[in-house]
Short mmCIF file of C-alpha atoms in Angstrom, two decimals:
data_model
loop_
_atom_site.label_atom_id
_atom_site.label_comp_id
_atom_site.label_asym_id
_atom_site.label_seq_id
_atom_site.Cartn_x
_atom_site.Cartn_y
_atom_site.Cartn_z
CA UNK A 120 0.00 0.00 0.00
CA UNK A 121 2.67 2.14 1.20
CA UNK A 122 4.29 1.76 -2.95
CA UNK A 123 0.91 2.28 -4.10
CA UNK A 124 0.25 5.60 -2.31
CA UNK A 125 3.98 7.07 -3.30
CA UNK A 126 3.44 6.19 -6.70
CA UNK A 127 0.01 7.78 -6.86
CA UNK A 128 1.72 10.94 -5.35
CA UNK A 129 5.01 10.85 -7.63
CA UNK A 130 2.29 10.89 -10.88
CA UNK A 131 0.45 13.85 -9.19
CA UNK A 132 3.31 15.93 -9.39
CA UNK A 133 4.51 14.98 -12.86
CA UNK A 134 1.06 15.79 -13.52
CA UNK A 135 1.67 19.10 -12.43
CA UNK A 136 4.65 19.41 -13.89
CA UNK A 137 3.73 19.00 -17.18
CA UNK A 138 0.42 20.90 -16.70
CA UNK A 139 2.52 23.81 -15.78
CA UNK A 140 4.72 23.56 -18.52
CA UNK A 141 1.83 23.61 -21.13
CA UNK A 142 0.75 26.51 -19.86
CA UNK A 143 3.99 28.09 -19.69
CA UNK A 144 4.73 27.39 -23.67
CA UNK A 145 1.16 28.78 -24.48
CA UNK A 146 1.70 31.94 -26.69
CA UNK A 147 -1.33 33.86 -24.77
CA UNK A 148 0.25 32.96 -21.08
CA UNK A 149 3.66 34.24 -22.75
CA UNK A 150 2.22 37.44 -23.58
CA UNK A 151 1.11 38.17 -20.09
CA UNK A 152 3.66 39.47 -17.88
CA UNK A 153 3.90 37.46 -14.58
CA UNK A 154 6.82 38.41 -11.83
CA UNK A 155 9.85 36.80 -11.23
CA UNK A 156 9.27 34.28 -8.24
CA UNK A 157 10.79 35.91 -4.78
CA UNK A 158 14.39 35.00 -4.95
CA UNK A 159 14.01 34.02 -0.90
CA UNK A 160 15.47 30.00 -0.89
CA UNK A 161 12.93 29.69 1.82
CA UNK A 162 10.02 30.91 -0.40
CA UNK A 163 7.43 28.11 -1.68
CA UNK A 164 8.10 25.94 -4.94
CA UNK A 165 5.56 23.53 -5.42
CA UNK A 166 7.87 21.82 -8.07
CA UNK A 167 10.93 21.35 -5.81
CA UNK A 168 9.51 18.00 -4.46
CA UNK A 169 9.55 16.51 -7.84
CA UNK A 170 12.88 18.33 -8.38
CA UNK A 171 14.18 16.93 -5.04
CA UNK A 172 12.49 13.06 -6.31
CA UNK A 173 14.68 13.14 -9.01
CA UNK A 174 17.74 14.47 -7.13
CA UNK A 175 18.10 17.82 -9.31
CA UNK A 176 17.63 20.25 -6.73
CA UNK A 177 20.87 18.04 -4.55
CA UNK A 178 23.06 18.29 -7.60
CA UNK A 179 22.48 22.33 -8.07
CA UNK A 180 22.79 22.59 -4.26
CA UNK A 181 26.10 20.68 -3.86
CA UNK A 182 27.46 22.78 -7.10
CA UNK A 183 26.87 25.99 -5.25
CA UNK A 184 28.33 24.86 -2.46
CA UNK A 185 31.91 23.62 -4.32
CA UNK A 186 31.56 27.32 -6.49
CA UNK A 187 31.39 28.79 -2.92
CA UNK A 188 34.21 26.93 -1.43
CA UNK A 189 36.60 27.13 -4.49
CA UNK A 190 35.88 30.91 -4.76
CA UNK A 191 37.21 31.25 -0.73
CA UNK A 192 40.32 29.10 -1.19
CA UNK A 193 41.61 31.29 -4.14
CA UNK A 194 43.09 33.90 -2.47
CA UNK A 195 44.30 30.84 -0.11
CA UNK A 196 45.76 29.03 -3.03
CA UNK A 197 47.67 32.68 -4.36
CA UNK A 198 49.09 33.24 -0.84
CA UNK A 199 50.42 29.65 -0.89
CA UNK A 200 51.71 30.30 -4.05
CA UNK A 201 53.96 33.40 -3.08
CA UNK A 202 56.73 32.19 -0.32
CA UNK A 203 56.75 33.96 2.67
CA UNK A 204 59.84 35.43 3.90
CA UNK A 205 62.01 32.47 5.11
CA UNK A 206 63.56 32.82 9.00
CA UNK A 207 67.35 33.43 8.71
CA UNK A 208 69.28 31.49 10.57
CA UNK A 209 72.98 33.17 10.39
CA UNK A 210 75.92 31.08 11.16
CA UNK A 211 78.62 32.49 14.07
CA UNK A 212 80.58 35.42 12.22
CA UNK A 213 84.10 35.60 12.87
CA UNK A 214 85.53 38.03 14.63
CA UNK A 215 87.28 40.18 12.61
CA UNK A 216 83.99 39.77 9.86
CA UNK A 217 83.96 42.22 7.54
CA UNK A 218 81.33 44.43 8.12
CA UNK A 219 78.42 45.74 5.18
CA UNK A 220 76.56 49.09 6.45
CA UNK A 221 73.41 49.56 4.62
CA UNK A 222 71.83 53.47 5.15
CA UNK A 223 68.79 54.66 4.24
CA UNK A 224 64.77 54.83 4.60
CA UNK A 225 62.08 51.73 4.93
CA UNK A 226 63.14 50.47 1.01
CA UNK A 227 67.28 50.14 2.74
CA UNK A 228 65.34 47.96 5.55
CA UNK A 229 64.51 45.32 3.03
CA UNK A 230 67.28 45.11 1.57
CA UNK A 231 68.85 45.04 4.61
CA UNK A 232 67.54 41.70 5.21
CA UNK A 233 67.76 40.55 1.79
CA UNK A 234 71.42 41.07 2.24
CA UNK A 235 71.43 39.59 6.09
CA UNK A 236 70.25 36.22 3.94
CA UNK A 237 72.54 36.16 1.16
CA UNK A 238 75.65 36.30 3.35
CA UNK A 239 74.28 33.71 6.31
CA UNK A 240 76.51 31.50 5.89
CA UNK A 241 79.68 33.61 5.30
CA UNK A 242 81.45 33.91 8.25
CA UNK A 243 83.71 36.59 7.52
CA UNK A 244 80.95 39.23 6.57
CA UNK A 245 78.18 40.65 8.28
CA UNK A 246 75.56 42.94 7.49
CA UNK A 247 74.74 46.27 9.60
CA UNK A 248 71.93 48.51 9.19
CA UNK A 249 71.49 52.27 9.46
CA UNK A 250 67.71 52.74 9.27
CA UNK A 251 65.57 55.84 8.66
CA UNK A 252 62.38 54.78 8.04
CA UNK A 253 59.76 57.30 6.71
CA UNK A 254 62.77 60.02 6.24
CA UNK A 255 64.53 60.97 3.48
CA UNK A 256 67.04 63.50 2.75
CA UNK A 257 64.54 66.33 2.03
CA UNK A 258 63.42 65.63 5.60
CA UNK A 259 66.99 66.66 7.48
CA UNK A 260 66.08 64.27 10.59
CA UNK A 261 67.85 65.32 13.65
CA UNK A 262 71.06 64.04 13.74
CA UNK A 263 70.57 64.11 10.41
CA UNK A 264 72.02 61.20 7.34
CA UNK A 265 75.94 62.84 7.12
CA UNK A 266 76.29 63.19 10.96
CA UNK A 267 75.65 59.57 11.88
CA UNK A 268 76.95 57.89 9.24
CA UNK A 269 80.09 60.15 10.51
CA UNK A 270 79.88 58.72 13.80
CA UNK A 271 79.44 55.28 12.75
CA UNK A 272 82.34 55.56 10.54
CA UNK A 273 84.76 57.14 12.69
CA UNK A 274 84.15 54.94 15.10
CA UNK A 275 84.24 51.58 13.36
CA UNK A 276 85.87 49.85 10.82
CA UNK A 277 83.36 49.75 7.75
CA UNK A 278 83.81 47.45 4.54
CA UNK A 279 81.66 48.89 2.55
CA UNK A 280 78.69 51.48 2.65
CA UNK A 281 75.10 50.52 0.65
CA UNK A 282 73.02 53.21 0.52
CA UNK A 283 69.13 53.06 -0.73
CA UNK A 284 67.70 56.25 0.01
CA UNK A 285 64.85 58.70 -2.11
CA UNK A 286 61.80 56.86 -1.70
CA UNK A 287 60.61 59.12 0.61
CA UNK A 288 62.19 62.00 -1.22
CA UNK A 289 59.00 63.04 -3.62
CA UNK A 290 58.26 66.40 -2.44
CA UNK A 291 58.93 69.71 -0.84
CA UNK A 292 61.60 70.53 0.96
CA UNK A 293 61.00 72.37 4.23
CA UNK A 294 63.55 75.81 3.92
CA UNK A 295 63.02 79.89 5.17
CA UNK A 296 61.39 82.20 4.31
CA UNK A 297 59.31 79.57 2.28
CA UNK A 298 59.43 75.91 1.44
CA UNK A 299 61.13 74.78 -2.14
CA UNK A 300 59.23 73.67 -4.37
CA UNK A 301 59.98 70.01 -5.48
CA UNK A 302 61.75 69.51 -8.77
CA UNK A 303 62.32 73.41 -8.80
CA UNK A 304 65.43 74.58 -9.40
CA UNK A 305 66.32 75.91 -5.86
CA UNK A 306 64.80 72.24 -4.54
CA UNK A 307 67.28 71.11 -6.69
CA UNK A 308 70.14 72.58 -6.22
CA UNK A 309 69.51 72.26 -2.56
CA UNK A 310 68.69 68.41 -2.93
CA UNK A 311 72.48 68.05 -4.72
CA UNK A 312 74.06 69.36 -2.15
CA UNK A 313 72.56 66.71 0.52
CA UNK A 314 73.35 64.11 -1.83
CA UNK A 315 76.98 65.58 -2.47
CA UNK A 316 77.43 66.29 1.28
CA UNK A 317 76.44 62.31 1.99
CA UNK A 318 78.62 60.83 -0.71
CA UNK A 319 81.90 63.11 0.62
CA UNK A 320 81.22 61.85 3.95
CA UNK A 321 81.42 58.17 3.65
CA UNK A 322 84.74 59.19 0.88
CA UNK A 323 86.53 61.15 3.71
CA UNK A 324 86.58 57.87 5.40
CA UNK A 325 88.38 55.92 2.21
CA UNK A 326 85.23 53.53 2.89
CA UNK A 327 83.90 52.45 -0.44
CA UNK A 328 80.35 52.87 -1.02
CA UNK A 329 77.56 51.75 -3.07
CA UNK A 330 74.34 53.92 -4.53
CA UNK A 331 71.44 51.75 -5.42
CA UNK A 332 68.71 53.78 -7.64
CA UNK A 333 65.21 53.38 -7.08
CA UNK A 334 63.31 51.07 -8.59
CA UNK A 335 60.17 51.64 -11.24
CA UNK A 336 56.70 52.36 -9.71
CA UNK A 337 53.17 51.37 -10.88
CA UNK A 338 51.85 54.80 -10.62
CA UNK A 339 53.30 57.03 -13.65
CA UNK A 340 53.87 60.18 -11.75
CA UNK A 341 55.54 58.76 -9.37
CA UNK A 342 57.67 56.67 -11.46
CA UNK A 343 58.52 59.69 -13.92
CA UNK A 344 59.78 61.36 -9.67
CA UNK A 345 62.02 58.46 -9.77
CA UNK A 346 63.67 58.49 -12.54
CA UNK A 347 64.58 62.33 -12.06
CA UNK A 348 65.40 61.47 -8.68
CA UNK A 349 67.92 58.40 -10.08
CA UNK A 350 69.62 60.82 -12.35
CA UNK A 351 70.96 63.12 -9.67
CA UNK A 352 71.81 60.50 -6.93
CA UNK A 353 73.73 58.36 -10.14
CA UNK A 354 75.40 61.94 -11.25
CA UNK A 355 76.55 62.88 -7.19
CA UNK A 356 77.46 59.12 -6.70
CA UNK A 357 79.65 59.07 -9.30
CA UNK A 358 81.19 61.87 -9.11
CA UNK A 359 82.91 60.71 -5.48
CA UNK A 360 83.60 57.46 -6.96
CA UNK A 361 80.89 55.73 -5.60
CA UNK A 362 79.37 52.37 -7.47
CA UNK A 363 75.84 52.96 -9.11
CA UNK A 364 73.86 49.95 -9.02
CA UNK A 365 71.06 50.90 -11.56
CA UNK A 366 67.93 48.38 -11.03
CA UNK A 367 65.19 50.30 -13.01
CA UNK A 368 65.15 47.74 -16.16
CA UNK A 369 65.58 45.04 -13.78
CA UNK A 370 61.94 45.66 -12.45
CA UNK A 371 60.34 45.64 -15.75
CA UNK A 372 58.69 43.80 -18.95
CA UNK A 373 60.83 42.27 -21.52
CA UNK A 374 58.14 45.21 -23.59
CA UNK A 375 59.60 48.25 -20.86
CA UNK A 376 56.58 48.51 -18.84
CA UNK A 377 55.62 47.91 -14.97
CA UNK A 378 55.37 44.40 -13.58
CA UNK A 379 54.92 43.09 -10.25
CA UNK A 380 55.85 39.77 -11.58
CA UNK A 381 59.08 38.94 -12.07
CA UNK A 382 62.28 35.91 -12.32
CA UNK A 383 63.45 35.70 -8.59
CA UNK A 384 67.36 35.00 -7.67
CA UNK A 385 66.55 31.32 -8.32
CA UNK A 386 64.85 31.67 -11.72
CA UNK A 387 61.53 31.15 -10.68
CA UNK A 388 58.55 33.53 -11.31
CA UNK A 389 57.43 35.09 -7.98
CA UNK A 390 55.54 38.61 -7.40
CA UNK A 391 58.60 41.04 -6.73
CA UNK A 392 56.42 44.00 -6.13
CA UNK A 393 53.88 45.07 -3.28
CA UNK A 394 50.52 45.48 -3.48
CA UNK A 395 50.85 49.20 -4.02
CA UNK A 396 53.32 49.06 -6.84
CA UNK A 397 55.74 50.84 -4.83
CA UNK A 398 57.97 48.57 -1.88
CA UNK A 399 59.25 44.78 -3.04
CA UNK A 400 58.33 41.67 -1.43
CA UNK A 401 60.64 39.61 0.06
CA UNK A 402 61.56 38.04 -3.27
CA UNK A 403 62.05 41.76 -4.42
CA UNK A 404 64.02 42.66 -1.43
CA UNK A 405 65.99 39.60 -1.88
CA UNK A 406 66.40 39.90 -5.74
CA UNK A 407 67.61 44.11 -4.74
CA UNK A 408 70.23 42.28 -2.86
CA UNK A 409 71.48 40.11 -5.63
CA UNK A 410 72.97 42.63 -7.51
CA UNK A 411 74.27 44.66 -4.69
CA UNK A 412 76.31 41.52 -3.58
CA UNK A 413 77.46 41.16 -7.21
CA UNK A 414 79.21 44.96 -6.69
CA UNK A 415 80.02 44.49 -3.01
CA UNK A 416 82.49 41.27 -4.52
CA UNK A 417 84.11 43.64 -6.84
CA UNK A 418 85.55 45.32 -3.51
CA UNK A 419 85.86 43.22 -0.51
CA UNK A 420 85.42 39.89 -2.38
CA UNK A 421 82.66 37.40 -1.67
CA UNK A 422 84.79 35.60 1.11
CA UNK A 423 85.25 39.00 2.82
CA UNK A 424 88.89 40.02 1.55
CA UNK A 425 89.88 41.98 -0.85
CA UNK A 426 89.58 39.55 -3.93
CA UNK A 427 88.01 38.57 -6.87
CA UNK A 428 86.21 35.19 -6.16
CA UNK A 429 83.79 34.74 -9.06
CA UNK A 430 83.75 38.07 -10.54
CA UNK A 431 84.64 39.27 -14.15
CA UNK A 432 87.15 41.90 -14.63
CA UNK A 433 85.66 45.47 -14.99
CA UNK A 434 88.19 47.88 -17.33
CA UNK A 435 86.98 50.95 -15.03
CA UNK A 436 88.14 49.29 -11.63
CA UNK A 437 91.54 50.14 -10.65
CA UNK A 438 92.79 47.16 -8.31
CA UNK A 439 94.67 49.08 -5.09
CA UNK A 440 95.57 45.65 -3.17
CA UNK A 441 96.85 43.24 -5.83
CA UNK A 442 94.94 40.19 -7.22
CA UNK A 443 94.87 37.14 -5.50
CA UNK A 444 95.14 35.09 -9.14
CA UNK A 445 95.30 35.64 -13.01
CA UNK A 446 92.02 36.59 -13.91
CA UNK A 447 93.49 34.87 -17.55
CA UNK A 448 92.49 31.25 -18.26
CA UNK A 449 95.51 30.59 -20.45
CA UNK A 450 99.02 31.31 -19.75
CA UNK A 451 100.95 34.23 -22.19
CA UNK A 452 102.36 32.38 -25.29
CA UNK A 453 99.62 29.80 -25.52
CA UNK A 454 97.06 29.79 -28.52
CA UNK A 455 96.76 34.08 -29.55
CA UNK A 456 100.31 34.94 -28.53
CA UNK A 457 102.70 36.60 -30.53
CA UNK A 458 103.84 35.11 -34.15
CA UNK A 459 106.84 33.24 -34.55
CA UNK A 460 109.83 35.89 -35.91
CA UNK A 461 110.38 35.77 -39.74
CA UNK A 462 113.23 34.30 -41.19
CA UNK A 463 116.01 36.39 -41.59
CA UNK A 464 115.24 39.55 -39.87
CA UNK A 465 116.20 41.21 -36.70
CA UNK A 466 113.88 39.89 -34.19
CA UNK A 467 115.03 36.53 -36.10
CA UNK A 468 118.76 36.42 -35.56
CA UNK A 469 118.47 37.58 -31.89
CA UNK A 470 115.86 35.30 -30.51
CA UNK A 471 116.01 32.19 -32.61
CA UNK A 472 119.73 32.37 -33.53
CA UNK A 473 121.21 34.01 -30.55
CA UNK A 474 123.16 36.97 -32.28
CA UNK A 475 123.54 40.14 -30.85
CA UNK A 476 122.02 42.96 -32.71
CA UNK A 477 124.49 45.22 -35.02
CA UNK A 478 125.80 48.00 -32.88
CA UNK A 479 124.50 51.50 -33.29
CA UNK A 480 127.05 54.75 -32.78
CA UNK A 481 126.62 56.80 -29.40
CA UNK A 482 124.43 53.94 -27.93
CA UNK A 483 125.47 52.80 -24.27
CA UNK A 484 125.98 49.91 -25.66
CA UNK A 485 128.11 49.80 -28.25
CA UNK A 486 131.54 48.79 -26.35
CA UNK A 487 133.80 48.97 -29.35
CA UNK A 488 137.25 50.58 -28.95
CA UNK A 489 137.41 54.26 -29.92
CA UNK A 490 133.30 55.14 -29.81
CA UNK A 491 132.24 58.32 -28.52
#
């Protein structure tokens, strides 16, 4: 009986169903303009027991519910995707370590750290930090940049100076009777002179130092600030002898533009670039660091002394200290030397045959009796 009445209630609704369908296909019922059923889940449908007979209403339920839980796991799934800054563990730096002073504003405090993890496990260098964060040179903090990186360096024995500094540089510069206007040419001149006044003071010390530019931004204006900024630190750095390390192109498209996407130091693509298009992730930071070790070996080596593990001779470094080794692969008079003498000629008779040249008249050393 029980089969009997479920089967007399199951053709009831198909019934219905169909009856309701006829009526819905009929051209006058189509004309007629009926409202949209309350979108409320709880509101009545007397279909959705023949729906939920036939299992169609489970099978749209359970596909909301995977849409639903895929949709919150994404931004799950693209954190997982992006490493998170790895805990440095440092090994015991020697004593007499070598150490690498990095100056300048909250960009200089990543790289800071990017450096901190390239050289963990170098003993004989170790990374110091000099940290002005939200201050720039327009700012004139209080002891301001030159006067404590004077005291630092007077008082210690520095490597090597990295400065990243600017970020924070994109505006006016506080001055009586009236502030200067930024990228005017009193703001300029004025903005030299801090930069000049810097470099000289980490020169006066015979520490060398290295100038990193700024990097790209995502917003145009204040990328275009950058790149006028970059072209007086580079001009001022260079001028004291400081290294430039120039990492605008590094932070761009193979086509020139902005990308927060980039190869990190092992090859792999990673987001280099904060949400903001301004700061660098870690793998930026990290990536910032690369090519300031790369310079930092041209001076104090990558072991910490003055040599030249690893790194290609550069025609505009003068060498003060000696080289540790040949940067040559093959030794003189191998394959490329000079050509062997020809027959019969000077440079013939004296190297392969052994004769001494003919002696010249007045020359010191012509030793025949009776010359001048």
């Amino acid at each position: 009986m029980a089969h009997l009445e479920w089967g007399k209630l199951a053709f009831a609704l198909f019934v219905a169903f169909v009856s309701v369908t006829l009526v819905a296909t009929d051209p006058a019922f189509a004309q007629k303009r009926i409202p949209p059923p309350p979108s409320d889940a709880s509101s009545f449908n007397p279909l959705k027991p023949l729906l939920n007979l036939f299992g169609i209403g489970k099978r749209k339920e359970k596909r909301r519910l995977r849409q639903e839980q895929t949709e919150r796991s994404q931004p799950q799934q693209q954190r997982r995707r992006e490493p998170a800054k790895p805990k440095i563990v440092e090994e015991p730096k020697d004593e007499d370590a070598r150490v690498v002073l990095v100056v300048g504003d909250a960009m200089a405090d990543g790289l800071s750290e990017g450096l901190v993890a390239a050289y963990a496990e170098t003993p004989s260098i170790k990374v110091e930090k000099l940290i002005f964060k939200d201050k720039g040179l327009v700012d004139q903090p209080e002891p301001d940049y030159p006067t404590r990186v004077q005291q630092i360096l007077q008082g210690r024995d520095i490597a090597i100076v990295v400065m990243f500094v600017g970020a924070e540089d994109v505006r006016d510069m506080p001055a009586e009777p009236e502030k200067l206007e930024f990228r005017s040419e009193a703001w300029e001149n004025a903005y030299k002179g801090r930069l000049e006044k810097l470099a000289k003071t980490v020169s006066f010390y015979q520490t060398p130092l290295v100038w990193v530019g700024l990097p790209p931004t995502k917003a145009t204006a204040k990328r275009t600030s950058f790149a006028y900024l970059n072209g007086l630190s580079k001009a001022r750095a260079e001028a004291s002898g400081a290294i430039f390390v120039d990492i605008w192109d590094v932070f761009l498209s193979e086509d020139g533009k902005y990308t927060s996407y980039g190869p990190d130091v092992e090859g792999q693509k990673r987001r280099l670039r904060d949400g903001e298009g301004f700061g660098f992730t870690w793998s930026g930071y990290r990536k910032v660091a690369f090519f300031c070790e790369r310079e930092i070996s041209r001076v104090i080596g990558s072991s910490g002394a003055f040599a030249f593990d690893g790194v290609e001779d550069d025609p505009n470094f003068i060498v003060l200290t000696g080289r540790t080794t040949s940067p040559e692969s093959e030794l003189a008079g191998g394959e490329g030397g000079l050509p062997e003498p020809v027959a019969e000629t000077v440079q013939h008779r004296l190297i392969v045959r052994g004769e001494a040249l003919p002696p010249v008249i007045g020359r010191v050393d012509d030793f025949r009796v009776g010359s001048p």
